[in-house]
Short mmCIF file of C-alpha atoms in Angstrom, two decimals:
data_model
loop_
_atom_site.label_atom_id
_atom_site.label_comp_id
_atom_site.label_asym_id
_atom_site.label_seq_id
_atom_site.Cartn_x
_atom_site.Cartn_y
_atom_site.Cartn_z
CA MET A 1 -6.04 3.72 -27.92
CA GLY A 2 -5.11 6.79 -25.86
CA ILE A 3 -8.62 7.11 -24.41
CA ASP A 4 -8.67 3.42 -23.45
CA ARG A 5 -5.26 3.71 -21.81
CA ARG A 6 -6.39 6.75 -19.81
CA ARG A 7 -9.51 4.91 -18.64
CA ARG A 8 -7.41 2.02 -17.37
CA ALA A 9 -5.13 4.50 -15.59
CA SER A 10 -8.13 6.13 -13.89
CA LEU A 11 -9.45 2.71 -12.80
CA ALA A 12 -6.09 1.72 -11.30
CA LEU A 13 -5.84 5.05 -9.47
CA THR A 14 -9.36 4.71 -8.05
CA LEU A 15 -8.65 1.19 -6.76
CA ASN A 16 -5.42 2.44 -5.20
CA PHE A 17 -7.19 5.23 -3.31
CA VAL A 18 -9.89 2.81 -2.11
CA ALA A 19 -7.23 0.39 -0.85
CA LEU A 20 -5.37 3.22 0.91
CA PHE A 21 -8.50 4.50 2.65
CA LEU A 22 -9.51 1.03 3.84
CA ALA A 23 -5.98 0.25 5.05
CA VAL A 24 -5.76 3.44 7.13
CA SER A 25 -9.24 2.82 8.56
CA ALA A 26 -8.36 -0.74 9.56
CA LEU A 27 -5.03 0.25 11.13
CA THR A 28 -6.46 3.07 13.25
CA THR A 29 -9.39 1.07 14.66
CA SER A 30 -9.43 -1.70 17.25
CA TYR A 31 -12.22 -3.91 15.92
CA TRP A 32 -10.17 -6.61 14.21
CA CYS A 33 -11.62 -9.20 16.60
CA GLU A 34 -14.63 -9.13 18.93
CA GLY A 35 -15.85 -11.54 21.56
CA THR A 36 -16.98 -12.10 25.11
CA ARG A 37 -15.16 -13.08 28.28
CA LYS A 38 -16.79 -14.97 31.15
CA VAL A 39 -15.83 -13.51 34.53
CA VAL A 40 -17.09 -14.05 38.06
CA LYS A 41 -19.36 -11.34 39.42
CA PRO A 42 -17.83 -9.29 42.21
CA PHE A 43 -19.65 -8.72 45.50
CA CYS A 44 -21.89 -5.69 45.55
CA THR A 45 -20.77 -2.81 47.71
CA GLY A 46 -22.88 -0.09 49.28
CA PRO A 47 -26.52 -0.19 50.26
CA ALA A 48 -28.55 -2.74 48.34
CA THR A 49 -31.35 -0.47 47.12
CA ALA A 50 -32.06 -2.57 44.05
CA LYS A 51 -30.94 -5.80 42.57
CA ARG A 52 -27.90 -5.39 40.35
CA SER A 53 -27.15 -7.94 37.65
CA PHE A 54 -23.41 -7.30 37.41
CA CYS A 55 -22.56 -8.10 41.03
CA ILE A 56 -23.50 -10.58 43.78
CA GLY A 57 -25.66 -9.13 46.53
CA PHE A 58 -25.76 -10.22 50.17
CA ASN A 59 -28.86 -11.47 51.97
CA GLY A 60 -29.96 -9.57 55.04
CA SER A 61 -29.91 -5.96 56.14
CA GLY A 62 -27.24 -4.91 53.69
CA VAL A 63 -24.49 -4.65 56.29
CA ASN A 64 -21.32 -6.14 54.91
CA ASP A 65 -20.04 -7.74 58.06
CA THR A 66 -17.89 -10.82 57.97
CA ARG A 67 -19.19 -11.90 61.39
CA LEU A 68 -22.66 -12.32 60.02
CA VAL A 69 -23.87 -15.24 57.98
CA GLN A 70 -24.54 -14.11 54.43
CA TYR A 71 -26.64 -15.97 51.89
CA ILE A 72 -25.87 -15.86 48.17
CA TRP A 73 -28.63 -17.00 45.90
CA GLU A 74 -26.74 -16.88 42.61
CA THR A 75 -25.90 -20.34 41.35
CA GLY A 76 -24.50 -21.75 38.11
CA ASP A 77 -24.16 -19.21 35.37
CA ASP A 78 -25.81 -16.54 37.50
CA LYS A 79 -22.47 -16.10 39.24
CA TYR A 80 -20.84 -15.01 36.00
CA VAL A 81 -21.14 -12.06 33.72
CA LEU A 82 -20.16 -11.89 30.03
CA ARG A 83 -17.93 -8.92 29.31
CA LYS A 84 -17.59 -7.88 25.68
CA PHE A 85 -14.19 -6.95 24.26
CA HIS A 86 -12.69 -5.86 20.95
CA THR A 87 -9.06 -6.02 19.87
CA GLY A 88 -6.95 -4.36 17.20
CA ILE A 89 -3.28 -4.11 16.37
CA TRP A 90 -2.70 -1.37 18.93
CA PHE A 91 -5.25 -1.82 21.76
CA SER A 92 -7.53 -4.37 23.39
CA CYS A 93 -10.59 -2.82 25.04
CA GLU A 94 -13.06 -4.49 27.41
CA VAL A 95 -16.36 -3.29 28.84
CA ASN A 96 -16.26 -2.46 32.54
CA ILE A 97 -17.90 -4.79 35.03
CA ASN A 98 -20.77 -2.34 35.59
CA MET A 99 -21.39 -2.31 31.80
CA SER A 100 -20.61 1.38 31.48
CA GLY A 101 -17.48 2.55 29.70
CA GLU A 102 -14.45 0.60 28.50
CA LYS A 103 -11.04 -0.23 29.83
CA CYS A 104 -8.28 -0.42 27.21
CA ARG A 105 -4.72 -1.68 27.34
CA SER A 106 -2.00 -2.23 24.79
CA PHE A 107 -2.32 -5.48 22.90
CA LEU A 108 1.48 -5.78 22.91
CA TYR A 109 1.39 -6.37 26.67
CA VAL A 110 -1.54 -8.77 26.42
CA ALA A 111 0.25 -11.04 23.93
CA PRO A 112 2.77 -13.60 25.23
CA SER A 113 6.34 -12.38 25.46
CA ASN A 114 7.54 -14.75 22.72
CA GLU A 115 4.90 -13.36 20.31
CA ARG A 116 5.62 -9.67 20.77
CA GLY A 117 8.30 -9.76 18.10
CA VAL A 118 5.72 -11.04 15.61
CA LEU A 119 3.39 -8.20 16.58
CA TRP A 120 6.15 -5.63 16.07
CA LEU A 121 6.85 -7.08 12.63
CA CYS A 122 3.13 -6.92 11.91
CA ILE A 123 3.02 -3.22 12.85
CA VAL A 124 6.08 -2.42 10.71
CA ALA A 125 4.65 -4.35 7.75
CA GLU A 126 1.30 -2.55 8.04
CA CYS A 127 3.02 0.86 8.08
CA LEU A 128 5.18 -0.06 5.07
CA TYR A 129 2.08 -1.36 3.30
CA ILE A 130 0.35 2.00 3.66
CA LEU A 131 3.53 3.93 2.74
CA LEU A 132 4.18 1.95 -0.47
CA LEU A 133 0.49 2.10 -1.38
CA ALA A 134 0.52 5.89 -1.03
CA THR A 135 3.73 6.10 -3.11
CA GLY A 136 2.14 4.05 -5.89
CA GLY A 137 -0.95 6.27 -5.77
CA ILE A 138 1.16 9.42 -6.09
CA LEU A 139 2.98 8.00 -9.13
CA MET A 140 -0.33 7.02 -10.72
CA SER A 141 -1.70 10.51 -10.10
CA ILE A 142 1.34 12.09 -11.77
CA GLU A 143 0.91 9.75 -14.74
CA VAL A 144 -2.79 10.56 -15.13
CA CYS A 145 -2.12 14.31 -14.99
CA HIS A 146 0.98 14.03 -17.21
CA PHE A 147 0.48 15.10 -20.82
CA GLY A 148 4.09 15.01 -21.99
CA ASN A 149 6.20 12.25 -23.45
CA VAL A 150 4.64 8.79 -23.61
CA ILE A 151 7.94 7.16 -22.60
CA ASP A 152 8.00 9.14 -19.35
CA GLY A 153 4.45 7.98 -18.67
CA LEU A 154 5.50 4.37 -19.19
CA LYS A 155 8.34 4.79 -16.69
CA LEU A 156 5.95 6.20 -14.10
CA ASN A 157 3.58 3.34 -14.85
CA ALA A 158 6.30 0.74 -14.30
CA PHE A 159 7.40 2.21 -10.94
CA ALA A 160 3.77 2.54 -9.79
CA ALA A 161 3.17 -1.12 -10.60
CA ILE A 162 6.28 -2.19 -8.66
CA PHE A 163 5.34 -0.17 -5.55
CA THR A 164 1.74 -1.39 -5.64
CA VAL A 165 2.71 -5.06 -5.95
CA LEU A 166 5.22 -4.77 -3.08
CA SER A 167 2.66 -3.03 -0.89
CA GLY A 168 0.12 -5.79 -1.56
CA LEU A 169 2.60 -8.50 -0.57
CA LEU A 170 3.51 -6.64 2.64
CA GLY A 171 -0.17 -6.16 3.47
CA MET A 172 -0.90 -9.86 3.06
CA VAL A 173 2.04 -10.81 5.28
CA ALA A 174 1.00 -8.28 7.95
CA HIS A 175 -2.60 -9.53 8.07
CA MET A 176 -1.46 -13.15 8.36
CA MET A 177 1.00 -12.30 11.15
CA PHE A 178 -1.73 -10.56 13.17
CA THR A 179 -4.04 -13.55 12.69
CA THR A 180 -1.37 -15.92 13.97
CA ALA A 181 -0.42 -13.68 16.90
CA PHE A 182 -4.03 -13.24 18.01
CA GLN A 183 -4.80 -16.97 17.90
CA LEU A 184 -1.69 -17.72 19.97
CA THR A 185 -2.68 -15.01 22.44
CA VAL A 186 -6.11 -16.61 22.83
CA SER A 187 -4.43 -19.92 23.68
CA LEU A 188 -1.43 -18.73 25.69
CA GLY A 189 -2.47 -15.27 26.87
CA PRO A 190 -3.13 -14.15 30.45
CA GLU A 191 -6.08 -15.64 32.31
CA ASP A 192 -7.66 -12.23 32.93
CA TRP A 193 -7.94 -11.70 29.15
CA LYS A 194 -8.71 -15.10 27.58
CA PRO A 195 -12.05 -14.91 25.76
CA GLN A 196 -14.76 -17.51 25.93
CA SER A 197 -15.88 -16.85 22.36
CA TRP A 198 -14.57 -14.56 19.63
CA ASP A 199 -14.75 -13.87 15.92
CA TYR A 200 -13.25 -11.52 13.35
CA SER A 201 -14.87 -8.11 13.12
CA TRP A 202 -15.32 -5.32 10.55
CA SER A 203 -11.79 -3.88 10.83
CA TYR A 204 -10.37 -7.26 9.84
CA ILE A 205 -12.73 -7.33 6.85
CA LEU A 206 -11.63 -3.81 5.89
CA ALA A 207 -7.98 -4.90 6.00
CA TRP A 208 -8.49 -7.82 3.60
CA THR A 209 -10.75 -5.74 1.34
CA SER A 210 -7.94 -3.19 1.15
CA PHE A 211 -5.52 -5.95 0.13
CA THR A 212 -7.94 -7.11 -2.59
CA ALA A 213 -8.31 -3.59 -3.98
CA CYS A 214 -4.53 -3.13 -3.88
CA MET A 215 -3.88 -6.28 -5.91
CA ALA A 216 -6.62 -5.33 -8.39
CA SER A 217 -4.95 -1.95 -8.84
CA SER A 218 -1.53 -3.54 -9.37
CA VAL A 219 -2.89 -6.04 -11.92
CA THR A 220 -4.61 -3.22 -13.82
CA THR A 221 -1.41 -1.19 -13.84
CA ILE A 222 0.74 -4.09 -15.04
CA ASN A 223 -1.82 -4.99 -17.70
CA ARG A 224 -1.86 -1.40 -18.94
CA TYR A 225 1.94 -1.26 -19.08
CA THR A 226 2.21 -4.60 -20.92
CA LYS A 227 -0.50 -3.73 -23.42
CA THR A 228 1.13 -0.37 -24.23
CA ILE A 229 4.52 -2.03 -24.80
CA LEU A 230 2.97 -4.64 -27.12
CA GLU A 231 1.20 -1.93 -29.10
CA PHE A 232 4.44 -0.04 -29.57
CA LYS A 233 6.27 -3.19 -30.67
CA HIS A 234 3.54 -4.00 -33.20
CA LYS A 235 3.72 -0.51 -34.66
CA ARG A 236 7.49 -0.67 -34.80
CA ARG A 237 7.41 -3.96 -36.72
CA ASN A 238 4.96 -2.54 -39.25
CA ILE A 239 7.08 0.59 -39.77
CA GLU A 240 10.27 -1.44 -40.21
CA LYS A 241 8.55 -3.73 -42.70
CA ASN A 242 7.27 -0.80 -44.76
CA LEU A 243 10.69 0.86 -44.74
CA LYS A 244 12.37 -2.31 -46.00
CA ILE A 245 9.83 -2.62 -48.84
CA LYS A 246 10.34 1.00 -49.89
CA GLN A 247 14.11 0.67 -49.74
CA LYS A 248 14.13 -2.40 -51.97
CA LEU A 249 11.78 -0.74 -54.45
CA LEU A 250 14.12 2.23 -54.75
CA GLU A 251 17.22 0.05 -55.21
CA LEU A 252 15.75 -2.01 -58.07
CA ASP A 253 16.07 -0.64 -61.64
CA SER A 254 14.58 -3.10 -64.14
CA PRO A 255 10.79 -3.30 -64.44
CA GLU A 256 10.81 -7.10 -64.30
CA GLN A 257 12.59 -7.09 -60.92
CA VAL A 258 10.29 -4.37 -59.65
CA TRP A 259 7.28 -6.44 -60.66
CA ASP A 260 8.66 -9.57 -58.95
CA MET A 261 9.48 -7.60 -55.83
CA TYR A 262 6.05 -6.00 -55.80
CA ILE A 263 4.31 -9.36 -56.14
CA SER A 264 6.38 -10.93 -53.31
CA SER A 265 5.76 -8.01 -50.93
CA VAL A 266 2.04 -7.35 -51.35
CA PRO A 267 0.79 -5.78 -48.11
CA SER A 268 -1.12 -8.14 -45.88
CA THR A 269 -3.57 -5.51 -44.66
CA ALA A 270 -5.39 -2.58 -46.15
CA GLU A 271 -3.61 -0.28 -43.69
CA GLU A 272 -0.19 -1.18 -45.13
CA LEU A 273 -1.49 -0.79 -48.70
CA LEU A 274 -2.76 2.70 -47.94
CA ASP A 275 0.54 3.53 -46.26
CA LEU A 276 2.45 2.52 -49.40
CA SER A 277 0.22 4.49 -51.73
CA SER A 278 0.23 7.63 -49.56
CA ASN A 279 3.96 8.21 -50.02
CA GLY A 280 3.77 8.64 -53.81
CA ARG A 281 5.71 5.47 -54.55
CA LYS A 282 3.24 4.18 -57.09
CA LEU A 283 4.49 2.05 -59.86
CA SER A 284 3.71 3.52 -63.27
CA ASN A 285 1.90 1.47 -65.85
CA THR A 286 4.65 2.07 -68.38
CA SER A 287 7.30 0.64 -66.06
CA ILE A 288 5.42 -2.55 -65.25
CA PHE A 289 3.13 -3.36 -68.10
CA LEU A 290 4.34 -3.62 -71.71
CA ASP A 291 2.30 -2.20 -74.56
CA LEU A 292 0.69 -5.00 -76.55
CA ASN A 293 1.29 -3.14 -79.84
CA ASP A 294 5.04 -3.25 -79.28
CA LEU A 295 5.11 -7.01 -79.04
CA PRO A 296 6.39 -8.77 -82.22
CA GLU A 297 3.90 -10.86 -84.11
CA PRO A 298 4.39 -14.62 -83.77
CA GLN A 299 6.02 -16.36 -86.72
CA GLY A 300 3.64 -19.21 -87.33
CA GLU A 301 4.14 -21.92 -89.98
CA GLU A 302 2.13 -21.61 -93.20
CA TYR A 303 -0.22 -24.45 -94.04
CA CYS A 304 -1.51 -25.27 -97.44
#
């Protein structure tokens, strides 16, 4: 039983550390959502030595003079360029117009003003999620390395389960708040940021995988705590039952009462029978069974 309990403790601790690592990785990266934004190409500047796909060139000698008639051959979608972007809780980064490097800005200032409070709550919930998850992991580590009283280990187990469950609930709320805030920003955000197409990226997947590992760790911890309590209660009932049987056997004096009591309290399992016999409380044959030679002969009627 002790080896099985220690294995379950190690499993819960491993899941907790996996959830903590994934949560920190998701929070510190800005790839929760990725997409593209359709923007108009700017006019090319400088000498037109070669055709550039990210800007609109002028026809003619390359002199950018407003007094001259310029011809632009780009039509339809050729006038636009698709700029990739990725967004996280902290920053929203977009590829520069010349497709080299990125330009980042705070996602708090990209979101609408009425949604910034939701984003702040999301940030606070994510930080509390990681803090409570780390606290639960520390308590689990102390329990695994603790070789003292079993009751102290159960107390650590109970507190670890509480912290892990609370962290999982906070993580779920934080992920849902970011999802809602991002979708509202796509609809109501500034025109120079609105994406044409977008989807959730690997940081978002890491965040929900962390939540799944956190809840698995909490369920394992609660299951281990409940199973240990039930085992202790079962042992306690067996001990109390054996003590009551022994006490009644000692209080009875006559062999007939002892025999009746013994018959009515036969142990239900072999374990209880061995426990009764190991304490030297055996009933002697002379106190239970009567010698057949001492019985008086029956007085039968004589027949002719």
